[in-house]
């Protein structure tokens, strides 16, 4: 389908992202919230490719973050479930309610867990055919998931979460979308103090 005519339609959201989060506002919740809203609403503005048409709209855009990085309110103790490396917790998003957590170890399941563990972007043209797909919204037909990988000062890197987009159309995302969303993911990761 070649949804966004590729990468060119993501240039505007990327420029807006740089303005919103390019100043290195370190709070990851704020950055992830603005990024998910910006991506979701920008794609809604391209009616030729996504828009609001019920047959092709991006119906969900958001982040899942590894649980040990999830912020814990001051004066409280982190529950054990948020203090391990085995779950991705739901972060800021736009769309219908979603799964609150996704197991990534020892029994990973779904596109988000696979993208996280394989450390590569996955474009799934038809989610109903994907082994282990987690159907948070039964109307979703295709999905694109980018891993969020942070580069540490010592030269090592770490996968800390994923950017997840769902679409109502089969084949809703293509290789050009992958390129643009990978760039946005890297921008978001670099703008946060994890």
Short mmCIF file of N, CA and C in Angstrom, two decimals:
data_model
loop_
_atom_site.label_atom_id
_atom_site.label_comp_id
_atom_site.label_asym_id
_atom_site.label_seq_id
_atom_site.Cartn_x
_atom_site.Cartn_y
_atom_site.Cartn_z
N UNK A 1 0.81 -1.19 0.00
CA UNK A 1 0.00 0.00 0.00
C UNK A 1 0.86 1.25 0.00
N UNK A 2 2.00 1.25 0.62
CA UNK A 2 2.88 2.42 0.61
C UNK A 2 2.22 3.62 1.25
N UNK A 3 1.96 3.53 2.50
CA UNK A 3 1.10 4.43 3.20
C UNK A 3 1.44 5.90 3.17
N UNK A 4 2.59 6.23 3.62
CA UNK A 4 2.90 7.65 3.79
C UNK A 4 3.63 8.20 2.58
N UNK A 5 3.55 7.60 1.44
CA UNK A 5 4.46 7.85 0.32
C UNK A 5 5.80 7.96 0.90
N UNK A 6 5.93 7.16 1.77
CA UNK A 6 7.18 7.02 2.39
C UNK A 6 7.55 8.15 3.29
N UNK A 7 8.80 8.27 3.32
CA UNK A 7 9.52 9.09 4.25
C UNK A 7 9.18 10.56 4.12
N UNK A 8 8.82 11.03 2.91
CA UNK A 8 8.60 12.46 2.72
C UNK A 8 7.46 12.99 3.58
N UNK A 9 6.43 12.21 3.81
CA UNK A 9 5.32 12.67 4.63
C UNK A 9 5.68 12.72 6.11
N UNK A 10 6.77 12.09 6.50
CA UNK A 10 7.19 12.13 7.90
C UNK A 10 8.18 13.25 8.17
N UNK A 11 8.58 13.98 7.13
CA UNK A 11 9.54 15.06 7.32
C UNK A 11 8.96 16.14 8.23
N UNK A 12 7.71 16.55 8.00
CA UNK A 12 7.10 17.58 8.83
C UNK A 12 7.02 17.16 10.29
N UNK A 13 6.51 15.93 10.61
CA UNK A 13 6.53 15.53 12.02
C UNK A 13 7.93 15.47 12.61
N UNK A 14 8.91 15.08 11.80
CA UNK A 14 10.29 15.01 12.31
C UNK A 14 10.78 16.40 12.68
N UNK A 15 10.50 17.39 11.82
CA UNK A 15 10.93 18.76 12.12
C UNK A 15 10.22 19.28 13.36
N UNK A 16 8.92 18.97 13.49
CA UNK A 16 8.19 19.39 14.68
C UNK A 16 8.75 18.69 15.91
N UNK A 17 9.10 17.41 15.77
CA UNK A 17 9.67 16.65 16.89
C UNK A 17 10.96 17.30 17.36
N UNK A 18 11.79 17.71 16.42
CA UNK A 18 13.05 18.34 16.79
C UNK A 18 12.82 19.62 17.57
N UNK A 19 11.79 20.37 17.19
CA UNK A 19 11.49 21.61 17.91
C UNK A 19 10.96 21.31 19.31
N UNK A 20 10.11 20.29 19.41
CA UNK A 20 9.50 19.96 20.71
C UNK A 20 10.48 19.30 21.66
N UNK A 21 11.29 18.37 21.14
CA UNK A 21 12.14 17.60 22.04
C UNK A 21 13.62 17.75 21.74
N UNK A 22 13.95 18.51 20.70
CA UNK A 22 15.34 18.65 20.32
C UNK A 22 16.15 19.51 21.27
N UNK A 23 15.49 20.18 22.20
CA UNK A 23 16.21 21.02 23.15
C UNK A 23 16.67 20.22 24.36
N UNK A 24 16.54 18.92 24.28
CA UNK A 24 16.95 17.99 25.33
C UNK A 24 16.20 18.25 26.63
N UNK A 25 14.86 18.33 26.50
CA UNK A 25 14.03 18.33 27.69
C UNK A 25 14.11 16.92 28.21
N UNK A 26 14.68 16.70 29.36
CA UNK A 26 15.10 15.37 29.78
C UNK A 26 14.00 14.45 30.28
N UNK A 27 12.85 14.97 30.62
CA UNK A 27 11.80 14.11 31.16
C UNK A 27 11.23 13.21 30.07
N UNK A 28 11.47 11.91 30.21
CA UNK A 28 11.04 10.99 29.16
C UNK A 28 9.53 10.91 29.02
N UNK A 29 8.78 11.05 30.09
CA UNK A 29 7.31 10.99 29.99
C UNK A 29 6.80 12.13 29.12
N UNK A 30 7.31 13.33 29.37
CA UNK A 30 6.92 14.49 28.58
C UNK A 30 7.28 14.30 27.11
N UNK A 31 8.50 13.86 26.85
CA UNK A 31 8.94 13.66 25.47
C UNK A 31 8.12 12.58 24.77
N UNK A 32 7.88 11.47 25.44
CA UNK A 32 7.12 10.38 24.82
C UNK A 32 5.68 10.79 24.57
N UNK A 33 5.10 11.56 25.49
CA UNK A 33 3.73 12.04 25.31
C UNK A 33 3.63 12.96 24.09
N UNK A 34 4.53 13.93 23.99
CA UNK A 34 4.52 14.83 22.84
C UNK A 34 4.80 14.09 21.54
N UNK A 35 5.74 13.16 21.56
CA UNK A 35 6.08 12.42 20.34
C UNK A 35 4.91 11.57 19.87
N UNK A 36 4.24 10.85 20.78
CA UNK A 36 3.12 10.00 20.35
C UNK A 36 1.99 10.85 19.79
N UNK A 37 1.69 11.97 20.42
CA UNK A 37 0.64 12.86 19.93
C UNK A 37 1.01 13.46 18.58
N UNK A 38 2.24 13.90 18.46
CA UNK A 38 2.70 14.51 17.22
C UNK A 38 2.65 13.52 16.05
N UNK A 39 3.15 12.32 16.25
CA UNK A 39 3.14 11.32 15.18
C UNK A 39 1.71 10.96 14.81
N UNK A 40 0.89 10.65 15.80
CA UNK A 40 -0.49 10.23 15.58
C UNK A 40 -1.27 11.30 14.81
N UNK A 41 -1.22 12.54 15.30
CA UNK A 41 -1.98 13.61 14.68
C UNK A 41 -1.42 14.03 13.33
N UNK A 42 -0.11 13.94 13.14
CA UNK A 42 0.48 14.25 11.84
C UNK A 42 0.03 13.24 10.79
N UNK A 43 0.01 11.97 11.16
CA UNK A 43 -0.43 10.95 10.20
C UNK A 43 -1.92 11.07 9.90
N UNK A 44 -2.70 11.50 10.86
CA UNK A 44 -4.13 11.73 10.63
C UNK A 44 -4.33 12.85 9.61
N UNK A 45 -3.36 13.74 9.48
CA UNK A 45 -3.46 14.88 8.58
C UNK A 45 -3.14 14.53 7.13
N UNK A 46 -2.79 13.28 6.83
CA UNK A 46 -2.47 12.86 5.47
C UNK A 46 -3.58 11.95 4.95
N UNK A 47 -4.74 12.52 4.53
CA UNK A 47 -5.88 11.69 4.15
C UNK A 47 -5.62 10.78 2.95
N UNK A 48 -4.70 11.13 2.09
CA UNK A 48 -4.41 10.27 0.95
C UNK A 48 -3.82 8.95 1.39
N UNK A 49 -3.09 8.97 2.49
CA UNK A 49 -2.38 7.77 2.92
C UNK A 49 -2.93 7.18 4.21
N UNK A 50 -3.20 8.01 5.21
CA UNK A 50 -3.75 7.53 6.47
C UNK A 50 -5.06 8.25 6.75
N UNK A 51 -4.97 9.49 7.20
CA UNK A 51 -6.16 10.27 7.48
C UNK A 51 -7.01 9.66 8.56
N UNK A 52 -8.31 9.95 8.48
CA UNK A 52 -9.25 9.43 9.47
C UNK A 52 -10.18 8.39 8.87
N UNK A 53 -10.00 8.06 7.61
CA UNK A 53 -10.83 7.04 6.95
C UNK A 53 -10.73 5.73 7.72
N UNK A 54 -11.87 5.16 8.03
CA UNK A 54 -11.87 3.95 8.87
C UNK A 54 -11.17 2.76 8.22
N UNK A 55 -10.89 2.82 6.94
CA UNK A 55 -10.22 1.70 6.28
C UNK A 55 -8.71 1.84 6.21
N UNK A 56 -8.18 3.00 6.58
CA UNK A 56 -6.72 3.17 6.44
C UNK A 56 -6.06 3.98 7.56
N UNK A 57 -6.80 4.42 8.51
CA UNK A 57 -6.25 5.30 9.55
C UNK A 57 -5.27 4.58 10.47
N UNK A 58 -4.27 5.33 10.91
CA UNK A 58 -3.44 4.87 12.02
C UNK A 58 -4.34 5.00 13.25
N UNK A 59 -4.60 3.89 13.92
CA UNK A 59 -5.54 3.91 15.04
C UNK A 59 -4.85 3.86 16.40
N UNK A 60 -3.52 3.74 16.42
CA UNK A 60 -2.81 3.72 17.70
C UNK A 60 -1.35 4.09 17.46
N UNK A 61 -0.82 4.92 18.34
CA UNK A 61 0.60 5.28 18.29
C UNK A 61 1.05 5.52 19.72
N UNK A 62 2.08 4.79 20.14
CA UNK A 62 2.54 4.99 21.50
C UNK A 62 3.81 4.24 21.82
N UNK A 63 4.15 4.27 23.09
CA UNK A 63 5.41 3.72 23.56
C UNK A 63 5.18 2.68 24.64
N UNK A 64 6.03 1.68 24.64
CA UNK A 64 6.17 0.75 25.75
C UNK A 64 7.61 0.87 26.23
N UNK A 65 7.81 0.96 27.55
CA UNK A 65 9.13 1.18 28.12
C UNK A 65 9.44 0.05 29.10
N UNK A 66 10.70 -0.40 29.08
CA UNK A 66 11.11 -1.48 29.99
C UNK A 66 10.80 -1.04 31.43
N UNK A 67 10.26 -1.95 32.20
CA UNK A 67 9.66 -1.59 33.48
C UNK A 67 10.61 -0.90 34.47
N UNK A 68 11.86 -1.29 34.50
CA UNK A 68 12.76 -0.68 35.50
C UNK A 68 13.05 0.79 35.22
N UNK A 69 12.74 1.27 34.02
CA UNK A 69 12.93 2.69 33.70
C UNK A 69 11.66 3.51 33.89
N UNK A 70 10.58 2.84 34.21
CA UNK A 70 9.32 3.54 34.36
C UNK A 70 9.36 4.41 35.60
N UNK A 71 8.93 5.67 35.49
CA UNK A 71 8.99 6.55 36.65
C UNK A 71 8.09 6.07 37.78
N UNK A 72 8.57 6.20 38.99
CA UNK A 72 7.81 5.84 40.19
C UNK A 72 7.56 7.13 40.96
N UNK A 73 6.32 7.37 41.40
CA UNK A 73 6.03 8.61 42.13
C UNK A 73 6.93 8.76 43.36
N UNK A 74 7.32 10.00 43.64
CA UNK A 74 8.15 10.29 44.80
C UNK A 74 7.47 9.82 46.08
N UNK A 75 8.28 9.35 47.00
CA UNK A 75 7.75 8.93 48.29
C UNK A 75 7.11 7.55 48.29
N UNK A 76 7.21 6.85 47.15
CA UNK A 76 6.66 5.49 47.10
C UNK A 76 7.78 4.53 46.76
N UNK A 77 7.53 3.29 46.97
CA UNK A 77 8.48 2.25 46.62
C UNK A 77 7.99 1.57 45.36
N UNK A 78 8.89 1.30 44.44
CA UNK A 78 8.49 0.64 43.20
C UNK A 78 8.01 -0.77 43.49
N UNK A 79 6.82 -1.13 43.00
CA UNK A 79 6.40 -2.52 43.16
C UNK A 79 7.34 -3.44 42.40
N UNK A 80 7.45 -4.66 42.86
CA UNK A 80 8.37 -5.61 42.24
C UNK A 80 8.12 -5.75 40.74
N UNK A 81 6.86 -5.66 40.32
CA UNK A 81 6.53 -5.85 38.91
C UNK A 81 7.10 -4.75 38.02
N UNK A 82 7.43 -3.58 38.58
CA UNK A 82 8.00 -2.52 37.77
C UNK A 82 9.50 -2.40 37.94
N UNK A 83 10.09 -3.34 38.62
CA UNK A 83 11.50 -3.24 38.91
C UNK A 83 12.32 -4.36 38.28
N UNK A 84 11.83 -4.91 37.18
CA UNK A 84 12.57 -5.98 36.53
C UNK A 84 12.76 -5.68 35.05
N UNK A 85 13.46 -6.55 34.39
CA UNK A 85 13.76 -6.36 32.97
C UNK A 85 12.92 -7.30 32.11
N UNK A 86 11.82 -7.80 32.63
CA UNK A 86 11.05 -8.82 31.93
C UNK A 86 9.78 -8.29 31.29
N UNK A 87 9.45 -7.02 31.53
CA UNK A 87 8.19 -6.47 31.02
C UNK A 87 8.40 -5.10 30.40
N UNK A 88 7.63 -4.86 29.36
CA UNK A 88 7.46 -3.51 28.84
C UNK A 88 6.16 -2.98 29.42
N UNK A 89 6.20 -1.78 29.98
CA UNK A 89 4.99 -1.16 30.52
C UNK A 89 4.47 -0.12 29.55
N UNK A 90 3.16 0.01 29.50
CA UNK A 90 2.52 0.98 28.63
C UNK A 90 2.94 2.39 29.03
N UNK A 91 3.41 3.14 28.04
CA UNK A 91 3.78 4.53 28.25
C UNK A 91 2.78 5.44 27.55
N UNK A 92 3.14 6.68 27.31
CA UNK A 92 2.25 7.61 26.64
C UNK A 92 1.84 7.10 25.26
N UNK A 93 0.57 7.34 24.91
CA UNK A 93 0.05 6.87 23.62
C UNK A 93 -1.15 7.70 23.20
N UNK A 94 -1.56 7.55 21.94
CA UNK A 94 -2.80 8.09 21.40
C UNK A 94 -3.55 6.93 20.77
N UNK A 95 -4.82 6.82 21.08
CA UNK A 95 -5.64 5.74 20.55
C UNK A 95 -6.47 5.12 21.65
N UNK A 96 -7.06 3.97 21.33
CA UNK A 96 -7.89 3.26 22.31
C UNK A 96 -7.02 2.69 23.43
N UNK A 97 -7.64 2.34 24.56
CA UNK A 97 -6.88 1.71 25.65
C UNK A 97 -6.09 0.50 25.14
N UNK A 98 -4.95 0.26 25.76
CA UNK A 98 -4.04 -0.79 25.28
C UNK A 98 -3.61 -1.71 26.42
N UNK A 99 -2.92 -2.76 26.04
CA UNK A 99 -2.37 -3.70 27.03
C UNK A 99 -1.44 -2.92 27.97
N UNK A 100 -1.56 -3.17 29.26
CA UNK A 100 -0.76 -2.42 30.23
C UNK A 100 0.68 -2.89 30.31
N UNK A 101 0.93 -4.15 29.97
CA UNK A 101 2.31 -4.63 29.94
C UNK A 101 2.44 -5.73 28.90
N UNK A 102 3.68 -5.92 28.46
CA UNK A 102 4.02 -6.97 27.50
C UNK A 102 5.24 -7.70 28.04
N UNK A 103 5.14 -8.99 28.18
CA UNK A 103 6.29 -9.79 28.63
C UNK A 103 7.33 -9.87 27.53
N UNK A 104 8.59 -9.62 27.89
CA UNK A 104 9.68 -9.75 26.92
C UNK A 104 10.61 -10.91 27.28
N UNK A 105 10.55 -11.37 28.54
CA UNK A 105 11.32 -12.53 29.00
C UNK A 105 10.49 -13.25 30.06
N UNK A 106 10.50 -14.48 30.28
CA UNK A 106 11.13 -15.53 29.48
C UNK A 106 10.26 -15.99 28.32
N UNK A 107 8.97 -15.61 28.32
CA UNK A 107 8.06 -16.04 27.25
C UNK A 107 7.55 -14.82 26.49
N UNK A 108 8.36 -14.28 25.58
CA UNK A 108 7.92 -13.11 24.84
C UNK A 108 6.77 -13.46 23.90
N UNK A 109 5.89 -12.50 23.70
CA UNK A 109 4.78 -12.72 22.79
C UNK A 109 4.41 -11.40 22.13
N UNK A 110 4.20 -11.44 20.82
CA UNK A 110 3.72 -10.28 20.10
C UNK A 110 4.81 -9.53 19.37
N UNK A 111 4.36 -8.60 18.53
CA UNK A 111 5.27 -7.82 17.69
C UNK A 111 6.17 -6.93 18.54
N UNK A 112 5.63 -6.30 19.57
CA UNK A 112 6.44 -5.41 20.41
C UNK A 112 7.56 -6.18 21.11
N UNK A 113 7.25 -7.33 21.68
CA UNK A 113 8.27 -8.14 22.35
C UNK A 113 9.33 -8.60 21.37
N UNK A 114 8.90 -9.00 20.17
CA UNK A 114 9.87 -9.46 19.16
C UNK A 114 10.78 -8.33 18.70
N UNK A 115 10.22 -7.15 18.44
CA UNK A 115 11.05 -6.01 18.02
C UNK A 115 12.03 -5.63 19.13
N UNK A 116 11.57 -5.66 20.37
CA UNK A 116 12.42 -5.35 21.52
C UNK A 116 13.57 -6.35 21.61
N UNK A 117 13.27 -7.64 21.59
CA UNK A 117 14.29 -8.68 21.75
C UNK A 117 15.22 -8.81 20.55
N UNK A 118 14.68 -8.62 19.34
CA UNK A 118 15.51 -8.72 18.13
C UNK A 118 16.26 -7.42 17.85
N UNK A 119 15.88 -6.36 18.55
CA UNK A 119 16.53 -5.06 18.40
C UNK A 119 16.49 -4.55 16.97
N UNK A 120 15.34 -4.77 16.33
CA UNK A 120 15.17 -4.28 14.96
C UNK A 120 13.71 -3.93 14.73
N UNK A 121 13.48 -3.05 13.78
CA UNK A 121 12.12 -2.64 13.45
C UNK A 121 11.41 -3.76 12.72
N UNK A 122 10.17 -3.98 13.11
CA UNK A 122 9.34 -4.98 12.45
C UNK A 122 8.15 -4.29 11.80
N UNK A 123 7.96 -4.57 10.52
CA UNK A 123 6.80 -4.10 9.77
C UNK A 123 5.95 -5.34 9.49
N UNK A 124 4.75 -5.36 10.03
CA UNK A 124 3.87 -6.53 9.89
C UNK A 124 2.67 -6.12 9.04
N UNK A 125 2.62 -6.59 7.78
CA UNK A 125 1.55 -6.17 6.88
C UNK A 125 0.16 -6.69 7.28
N UNK A 126 0.12 -7.85 7.95
CA UNK A 126 -1.17 -8.43 8.34
C UNK A 126 -1.03 -9.09 9.71
N UNK A 127 -1.46 -8.37 10.74
CA UNK A 127 -1.20 -8.81 12.11
C UNK A 127 -1.89 -10.13 12.46
N UNK A 128 -3.01 -10.41 11.84
CA UNK A 128 -3.72 -11.66 12.15
C UNK A 128 -2.92 -12.89 11.75
N UNK A 129 -1.94 -12.72 10.88
CA UNK A 129 -1.09 -13.83 10.44
C UNK A 129 0.20 -13.92 11.25
N UNK A 130 0.43 -12.97 12.14
CA UNK A 130 1.69 -12.93 12.90
C UNK A 130 1.59 -13.86 14.11
N UNK A 131 2.53 -14.79 14.24
CA UNK A 131 2.49 -15.72 15.38
C UNK A 131 2.59 -14.99 16.73
N UNK A 132 1.64 -15.25 17.60
CA UNK A 132 1.66 -14.65 18.93
C UNK A 132 1.17 -13.22 19.00
N UNK A 133 0.57 -12.72 17.92
CA UNK A 133 0.09 -11.33 17.91
C UNK A 133 -0.85 -11.08 19.09
N UNK A 134 -0.66 -9.96 19.77
CA UNK A 134 -1.53 -9.55 20.87
C UNK A 134 -2.52 -8.53 20.31
N UNK A 135 -3.78 -8.89 20.29
CA UNK A 135 -4.80 -8.03 19.70
C UNK A 135 -5.41 -7.11 20.76
N UNK A 136 -4.79 -5.96 20.96
CA UNK A 136 -5.37 -4.98 21.89
C UNK A 136 -6.61 -4.34 21.27
N UNK A 137 -6.59 -4.14 19.97
CA UNK A 137 -7.73 -3.59 19.23
C UNK A 137 -7.97 -4.51 18.04
N UNK A 138 -9.09 -5.20 18.02
CA UNK A 138 -9.39 -6.16 16.97
C UNK A 138 -9.51 -5.54 15.59
N UNK A 139 -9.63 -4.22 15.50
CA UNK A 139 -9.73 -3.56 14.20
C UNK A 139 -8.38 -3.36 13.53
N UNK A 140 -7.30 -3.47 14.29
CA UNK A 140 -5.96 -3.27 13.74
C UNK A 140 -5.64 -4.36 12.73
N UNK A 141 -5.11 -3.95 11.57
CA UNK A 141 -4.77 -4.90 10.51
C UNK A 141 -3.27 -4.98 10.24
N UNK A 142 -2.53 -3.89 10.50
CA UNK A 142 -1.08 -3.92 10.28
C UNK A 142 -0.39 -3.13 11.40
N UNK A 143 0.92 -3.36 11.52
CA UNK A 143 1.64 -2.79 12.66
C UNK A 143 3.10 -2.52 12.28
N UNK A 144 3.66 -1.47 12.87
CA UNK A 144 5.08 -1.15 12.73
C UNK A 144 5.61 -0.88 14.14
N UNK A 145 6.69 -1.57 14.51
CA UNK A 145 7.28 -1.39 15.84
C UNK A 145 8.78 -1.13 15.71
N UNK A 146 9.24 0.01 16.26
CA UNK A 146 10.66 0.37 16.27
C UNK A 146 11.22 0.20 17.68
N UNK A 147 12.36 -0.47 17.82
CA UNK A 147 12.98 -0.54 19.14
C UNK A 147 13.58 0.81 19.52
N UNK A 148 13.57 1.11 20.79
CA UNK A 148 14.22 2.31 21.32
C UNK A 148 15.54 1.86 21.93
N UNK A 149 16.65 2.29 21.33
CA UNK A 149 17.97 1.83 21.76
C UNK A 149 18.79 3.04 22.19
N UNK A 150 19.25 3.00 23.44
CA UNK A 150 20.05 4.10 23.98
C UNK A 150 21.53 3.74 23.87
N UNK A 151 22.34 4.73 23.51
CA UNK A 151 23.79 4.57 23.43
C UNK A 151 24.39 5.11 24.72
N UNK A 152 25.09 4.26 25.45
CA UNK A 152 25.73 4.69 26.70
C UNK A 152 27.10 5.30 26.40
N UNK A 153 27.59 6.10 27.33
CA UNK A 153 28.88 6.77 27.15
C UNK A 153 30.04 5.79 27.05
N UNK A 154 29.91 4.60 27.63
CA UNK A 154 30.99 3.62 27.58
C UNK A 154 31.01 2.82 26.27
N UNK A 155 30.15 3.20 25.32
CA UNK A 155 30.12 2.52 24.02
C UNK A 155 29.12 1.39 23.92
N UNK A 156 28.54 0.99 25.04
CA UNK A 156 27.53 -0.07 25.00
C UNK A 156 26.17 0.55 24.67
N UNK A 157 25.23 -0.31 24.33
CA UNK A 157 23.88 0.17 24.10
C UNK A 157 22.89 -0.75 24.80
N UNK A 158 21.66 -0.28 24.90
CA UNK A 158 20.62 -1.02 25.62
C UNK A 158 19.27 -0.72 24.97
N UNK A 159 18.48 -1.76 24.76
CA UNK A 159 17.12 -1.57 24.27
C UNK A 159 16.25 -1.24 25.48
N UNK A 160 15.55 -0.10 25.41
CA UNK A 160 14.80 0.38 26.57
C UNK A 160 13.29 0.41 26.34
N UNK A 161 12.85 0.12 25.13
CA UNK A 161 11.42 0.14 24.86
C UNK A 161 11.15 0.06 23.38
N UNK A 162 9.91 0.39 23.00
CA UNK A 162 9.52 0.38 21.59
C UNK A 162 8.56 1.52 21.31
N UNK A 163 8.57 1.96 20.06
CA UNK A 163 7.54 2.83 19.49
C UNK A 163 6.65 1.92 18.67
N UNK A 164 5.36 1.94 18.92
CA UNK A 164 4.41 1.02 18.28
C UNK A 164 3.34 1.82 17.55
N UNK A 165 3.10 1.49 16.28
CA UNK A 165 2.02 2.09 15.51
C UNK A 165 1.14 1.00 14.93
N UNK A 166 -0.17 1.20 15.00
CA UNK A 166 -1.14 0.27 14.43
C UNK A 166 -1.93 1.00 13.35
N UNK A 167 -2.39 0.23 12.34
CA UNK A 167 -3.14 0.80 11.22
C UNK A 167 -4.34 -0.08 10.91
N UNK A 168 -5.43 0.54 10.46
CA UNK A 168 -6.65 -0.19 10.12
C UNK A 168 -6.57 -0.89 8.77
N UNK A 169 -5.55 -0.60 7.98
CA UNK A 169 -5.41 -1.19 6.65
C UNK A 169 -4.40 -2.33 6.66
N UNK A 170 -4.68 -3.37 5.90
CA UNK A 170 -3.68 -4.41 5.65
C UNK A 170 -2.58 -3.75 4.82
N UNK A 171 -1.32 -4.00 5.17
CA UNK A 171 -0.20 -3.40 4.43
C UNK A 171 -0.12 -1.90 4.63
N UNK A 172 -0.51 -1.43 5.80
CA UNK A 172 -0.57 0.01 6.05
C UNK A 172 0.76 0.71 6.16
N UNK A 173 1.84 -0.02 6.34
CA UNK A 173 3.17 0.58 6.49
C UNK A 173 4.12 -0.02 5.48
N UNK A 174 5.11 0.77 5.06
CA UNK A 174 6.10 0.27 4.10
C UNK A 174 7.51 0.60 4.58
N UNK A 175 8.49 0.29 3.74
CA UNK A 175 9.90 0.49 4.10
C UNK A 175 10.22 1.97 4.33
N UNK A 176 9.58 2.85 3.59
CA UNK A 176 9.82 4.28 3.79
C UNK A 176 9.30 4.76 5.14
N UNK A 177 8.16 4.22 5.55
CA UNK A 177 7.64 4.55 6.88
C UNK A 177 8.63 4.09 7.95
N UNK A 178 9.19 2.91 7.73
CA UNK A 178 10.17 2.36 8.66
C UNK A 178 11.36 3.30 8.81
N UNK A 179 11.86 3.82 7.70
CA UNK A 179 13.01 4.74 7.74
C UNK A 179 12.67 5.99 8.54
N UNK A 180 11.53 6.61 8.23
CA UNK A 180 11.15 7.84 8.91
C UNK A 180 10.90 7.65 10.39
N UNK A 181 10.20 6.57 10.74
CA UNK A 181 9.89 6.33 12.16
C UNK A 181 11.12 5.90 12.94
N UNK A 182 12.06 5.23 12.30
CA UNK A 182 13.33 4.92 12.97
C UNK A 182 14.07 6.21 13.33
N UNK A 183 14.06 7.18 12.43
CA UNK A 183 14.73 8.46 12.71
C UNK A 183 14.05 9.19 13.87
N UNK A 184 12.72 9.16 13.87
CA UNK A 184 11.99 9.80 14.97
C UNK A 184 12.30 9.08 16.28
N UNK A 185 12.34 7.76 16.26
CA UNK A 185 12.65 6.98 17.47
C UNK A 185 14.02 7.36 18.03
N UNK A 186 15.01 7.48 17.16
CA UNK A 186 16.35 7.85 17.61
C UNK A 186 16.37 9.26 18.19
N UNK A 187 15.63 10.16 17.57
CA UNK A 187 15.55 11.53 18.08
C UNK A 187 14.93 11.54 19.48
N UNK A 188 13.85 10.80 19.66
CA UNK A 188 13.19 10.75 20.96
C UNK A 188 14.13 10.18 22.02
N UNK A 189 14.80 9.08 21.71
CA UNK A 189 15.71 8.45 22.67
C UNK A 189 16.83 9.41 23.06
N UNK A 190 17.40 10.09 22.08
CA UNK A 190 18.54 10.97 22.37
C UNK A 190 18.14 12.22 23.15
N UNK A 191 16.87 12.57 23.13
CA UNK A 191 16.41 13.78 23.82
C UNK A 191 16.04 13.54 25.28
N UNK A 192 16.08 12.30 25.71
CA UNK A 192 15.67 11.97 27.08
C UNK A 192 16.86 11.60 27.95
N UNK A 193 16.74 11.87 29.22
CA UNK A 193 17.73 11.44 30.20
C UNK A 193 17.20 10.19 30.88
N UNK A 194 17.55 9.05 30.34
CA UNK A 194 17.03 7.78 30.84
C UNK A 194 17.75 7.40 32.11
#
